[in-house]
Coordinates of N, CA and C in Angstrom, one line a residue:
X1 N 0.8 -1.2 0.0 CA 0.0 0.0 0.0 C 0.9 1.2 0.0
X2 N 1.9 1.2 0.7 CA 2.8 2.4 0.8 C 3.5 2.6 -0.5
X3 N 3.8 1.6 -1.3 CA 4.4 1.8 -2.6 C 3.4 2.5 -3.6
X4 N 2.1 2.1 -3.4 CA 1.1 2.7 -4.3 C 1.0 4.2 -3.9
X5 N 1.0 4.6 -2.7 CA 1.0 6.0 -2.3 C 2.2 6.8 -2.8
X6 N 3.3 6.1 -2.7 CA 4.6 6.7 -3.2 C 4.5 6.9 -4.7
X7 N 3.9 5.9 -5.4 CA 3.8 6.0 -6.9 C 2.8 7.2 -7.2
X8 N 1.7 7.3 -6.5 CA 0.8 8.4 -6.7 C 1.4 9.7 -6.4
X9 N 2.1 9.8 -5.4 CA 2.8 11.1 -5.0 C 3.8 11.4 -6.1
X10 N 4.5 10.4 -6.6 CA 5.5 10.7 -7.7 C 4.8 11.2 -8.9
X11 N 3.7 10.5 -9.3 CA 2.9 11.0 -10.5 C 2.4 12.4 -10.3
X12 N 2.0 12.7 -9.1 CA 1.5 14.1 -8.9 C 2.7 15.1 -9.0
X13 N 3.9 14.7 -8.5 CA 5.0 15.6 -8.6 C 5.5 15.7 -10.1
X14 N 5.4 14.6 -10.8 CA 5.8 14.7 -12.2 C 4.8 15.6 -13.0
X15 N 3.5 15.5 -12.7 CA 2.5 16.3 -13.4 C 2.7 17.8 -13.0
X16 N 2.9 18.1 -11.7 CA 3.2 19.4 -11.3 C 4.4 20.0 -12.0
X17 N 5.5 19.2 -12.1 CA 6.7 19.6 -12.8 C 6.4 19.9 -14.2
X18 N 5.6 19.1 -14.9 CA 5.3 19.3 -16.3 C 4.5 20.6 -16.5
X19 N 3.6 20.9 -15.5 CA 2.8 22.1 -15.6 C 3.7 23.3 -15.4
X20 N 4.6 23.2 -14.5 CA 5.5 24.3 -14.3 C 6.4 24.5 -15.5
X21 N 6.9 23.4 -16.1 CA 7.7 23.6 -17.3 C 6.9 24.2 -18.4
X22 N 5.7 23.9 -18.5 CA 4.8 24.4 -19.6 C 4.7 25.9 -19.3
X23 N 4.4 26.3 -18.0 CA 4.3 27.7 -17.7 C 5.6 28.5 -17.9
X24 N 6.7 27.9 -17.6 CA 8.0 28.6 -17.9 C 8.2 28.8 -19.4
X25 N 7.9 27.8 -20.2 CA 8.0 27.9 -21.6 C 7.1 29.0 -22.2
X26 N 5.8 29.1 -21.6 CA 4.9 30.1 -22.0 C 5.4 31.5 -21.7
X27 N 5.9 31.6 -20.5 CA 6.5 32.9 -20.0 C 7.7 33.3 -20.9
X28 N 8.5 32.4 -21.3 CA 9.7 32.7 -22.1 C 9.2 33.2 -23.5
X29 N 8.2 32.6 -24.0 CA 7.6 33.0 -25.3 C 7.1 34.4 -25.2
X30 N 6.4 34.7 -24.1 CA 5.8 36.0 -23.8 C 6.9 37.1 -23.7
X31 N 8.0 36.7 -23.0 CA 9.1 37.6 -22.8 C 9.8 37.9 -24.2
X32 N 10.0 36.8 -25.0 CA 10.6 37.0 -26.3 C 9.7 37.9 -27.2
X33 N 8.4 37.8 -27.1 CA 7.5 38.6 -27.9 C 7.5 40.0 -27.4
X34 N 7.6 40.2 -26.1 CA 7.7 41.6 -25.5 C 9.0 42.2 -25.9
X35 N 10.1 41.5 -25.9 CA 11.4 42.0 -26.4 C 11.3 42.4 -27.8
X36 N 10.7 41.6 -28.7 CA 10.6 41.9 -30.1 C 9.7 43.2 -30.2
X37 N 8.6 43.3 -29.5 CA 7.7 44.5 -29.5 C 8.5 45.7 -29.1
X38 N 9.3 45.5 -28.1 CA 10.1 46.6 -27.6 C 11.1 47.1 -28.6
X39 N 11.8 46.2 -29.3 CA 12.7 46.6 -30.4 C 12.0 47.3 -31.5
X40 N 10.8 46.8 -31.9 CA 10.0 47.4 -32.9 C 9.6 48.9 -32.5
X41 N 9.2 49.0 -31.3 CA 8.8 50.3 -30.7 C 9.9 51.3 -30.7
X42 N 11.1 50.8 -30.3 CA 12.3 51.7 -30.3 C 12.7 52.1 -31.7
X43 N 12.6 51.1 -32.6 CA 12.9 51.5 -34.0 C 11.9 52.5 -34.6
X44 N 10.6 52.3 -34.3 CA 9.6 53.2 -34.8 C 9.8 54.6 -34.2
X45 N 10.1 54.7 -32.9 CA 10.3 55.9 -32.2 C 11.6 56.6 -32.7
X46 N 12.6 55.8 -33.0 CA 13.9 56.4 -33.5 C 13.7 57.1 -34.8
X47 N 12.7 56.6 -35.6 CA 12.5 57.2 -36.9 C 11.4 58.3 -36.8
X48 N 10.5 58.2 -35.9 CA 9.4 59.2 -35.8 C 9.8 60.4 -35.0
X49 N 10.7 60.3 -34.1 CA 11.1 61.4 -33.3 C 11.8 62.5 -34.1
X50 N 12.8 62.1 -34.9 CA 13.3 63.2 -35.8 C 12.3 63.8 -36.8
X51 N 11.4 62.9 -37.2 CA 10.3 63.4 -38.1 C 9.4 64.4 -37.4
X52 N 9.1 64.1 -36.1 CA 8.3 65.0 -35.3 C 9.0 66.3 -35.1
X53 N 10.3 66.2 -34.8 CA 11.1 67.5 -34.6 C 11.1 68.3 -35.9
X54 N 11.3 67.6 -37.0 CA 11.3 68.3 -38.3 C 10.0 69.0 -38.6
X55 N 8.9 68.3 -38.3 CA 7.5 68.8 -38.5 C 7.3 70.0 -37.5
X56 N 7.8 69.9 -36.3 CA 7.6 71.0 -35.3 C 8.4 72.2 -35.8
X57 N 9.6 72.0 -36.3 CA 10.3 73.2 -36.9 C 9.6 73.8 -38.1
X58 N 9.1 72.9 -38.9 CA 8.3 73.4 -40.1 C 7.1 74.2 -39.6
X59 N 6.4 73.8 -38.6 CA 5.2 74.5 -38.1 C 5.6 75.8 -37.5
X60 N 6.7 75.8 -36.8 CA 7.2 77.1 -36.2 C 7.5 78.1 -37.3
X61 N 8.2 77.6 -38.3 CA 8.6 78.5 -39.5 C 7.3 79.0 -40.1
X62 N 6.3 78.2 -40.3 CA 5.0 78.6 -40.9 C 4.3 79.6 -40.0
X63 N 4.3 79.4 -38.7 CA 3.7 80.4 -37.8 C 4.4 81.7 -37.9
X64 N 5.7 81.7 -37.9 CA 6.5 82.9 -38.0 C 6.2 83.6 -39.4
X65 N 6.1 82.9 -40.4 CA 5.7 83.4 -41.7 C 4.4 84.0 -41.7
X66 N 3.4 83.3 -41.1 CA 2.0 83.9 -41.1 C 2.0 85.1 -40.2
X67 N 2.7 85.2 -39.1 CA 2.7 86.4 -38.3 C 3.3 87.6 -39.1
X68 N 4.4 87.3 -39.8 CA 5.1 88.3 -40.6 C 4.2 88.8 -41.7
X69 N 3.5 87.9 -42.3 CA 2.5 88.2 -43.4 C 1.4 89.1 -42.9
X70 N 0.9 88.7 -41.7 CA -0.2 89.5 -41.1 C 0.3 90.9 -40.8
X71 N 1.5 91.0 -40.3 CA 2.0 92.4 -39.9 C 2.2 93.2 -41.2
X72 N 2.7 92.6 -42.3 CA 2.8 93.3 -43.5 C 1.5 93.7 -44.1
X73 N 0.5 92.8 -44.0 CA -0.9 93.1 -44.5 C -1.5 94.2 -43.8
X74 N -1.3 94.2 -42.4 CA -1.8 95.3 -41.6 C -1.2 96.6 -42.0
X75 N 0.2 96.6 -42.2 CA 0.9 97.8 -42.6 C 0.4 98.3 -44.0
X76 N 0.3 97.4 -44.9 CA -0.2 97.8 -46.2 C -1.6 98.4 -46.2
X77 N -2.4 97.8 -45.3 CA -3.8 98.3 -45.2 C -3.8 99.7 -44.6
X78 N -2.9 100.0 -43.6 CA -2.8 101.3 -43.1 C -2.3 102.3 -44.1
X79 N -1.2 101.9 -44.9 CA -0.7 102.8 -45.9 C -1.8 103.1 -47.0
X80 N -2.5 102.1 -47.4 CA -3.6 102.2 -48.4 C -4.6 103.2 -47.9
X81 N -5.0 103.0 -46.6 CA -6.0 103.9 -46.0 C -5.6 105.3 -46.0
X82 N -4.3 105.6 -45.7 CA -3.8 106.9 -45.6 C -3.7 107.5 -47.0
X83 N -3.4 106.8 -48.0 CA -3.2 107.3 -49.3 C -4.5 107.3 -50.2
X84 N -5.5 106.7 -49.7 CA -6.7 106.5 -50.4 C -7.3 107.9 -50.6
X85 N -7.8 108.1 -51.9 CA -8.5 109.4 -52.2 C -9.8 109.5 -51.4
X86 N -10.2 110.7 -51.1 CA -11.4 110.9 -50.3 C -12.6 110.3 -51.1
X87 N -13.6 109.9 -50.4 CA -14.7 109.3 -51.0 C -15.6 110.2 -51.8
X88 N -15.5 111.5 -51.6 CA -16.3 112.5 -52.3 C -15.7 112.7 -53.7
X89 N -16.5 112.9 -54.7 CA -16.0 113.1 -56.1 C -15.3 114.4 -56.2
X90 N -14.2 114.4 -56.9 CA -13.4 115.6 -57.1 C -13.9 116.3 -58.3
X91 N -13.9 117.6 -58.3 CA -14.3 118.4 -59.4 C -13.1 118.5 -60.4
X92 N -13.5 118.3 -61.6 CA -12.4 118.4 -62.6 C -12.4 119.9 -63.0
X93 N -11.3 120.6 -62.8 CA -11.2 122.0 -63.0 C -11.0 122.3 -64.5
X94 N -10.7 121.3 -65.3 CA -10.4 121.5 -66.7 C -11.7 121.4 -67.6
X95 N -12.7 120.9 -67.0 CA -14.0 120.8 -67.8 C -14.9 122.0 -67.5
X96 N -15.4 122.6 -68.6 CA -16.3 123.7 -68.4 C -17.7 123.2 -68.0
X97 N -18.3 123.9 -67.1 CA -19.6 123.5 -66.6 C -20.7 124.1 -67.5

């Protein structure tokens, strides 16, 4: 009877060991997948960060250009308003009435 109990205990230990081996293998696969994902993410970021910086610089330049253009348009509007002839019709002194 004792041999049977030992046999059963041995089988349980073997089964538990197999389950743990399976879990270890599963965790190793997950770790490898996470490492691959991490490499992909790093690669993607290393290419997109310079692109983002370039885009940010381009947007800053565009904003500066827009502000400069607005200032020039405002100045041109002021100059035009100052030089604009009056809205009343002028008399032509050369035409006889």
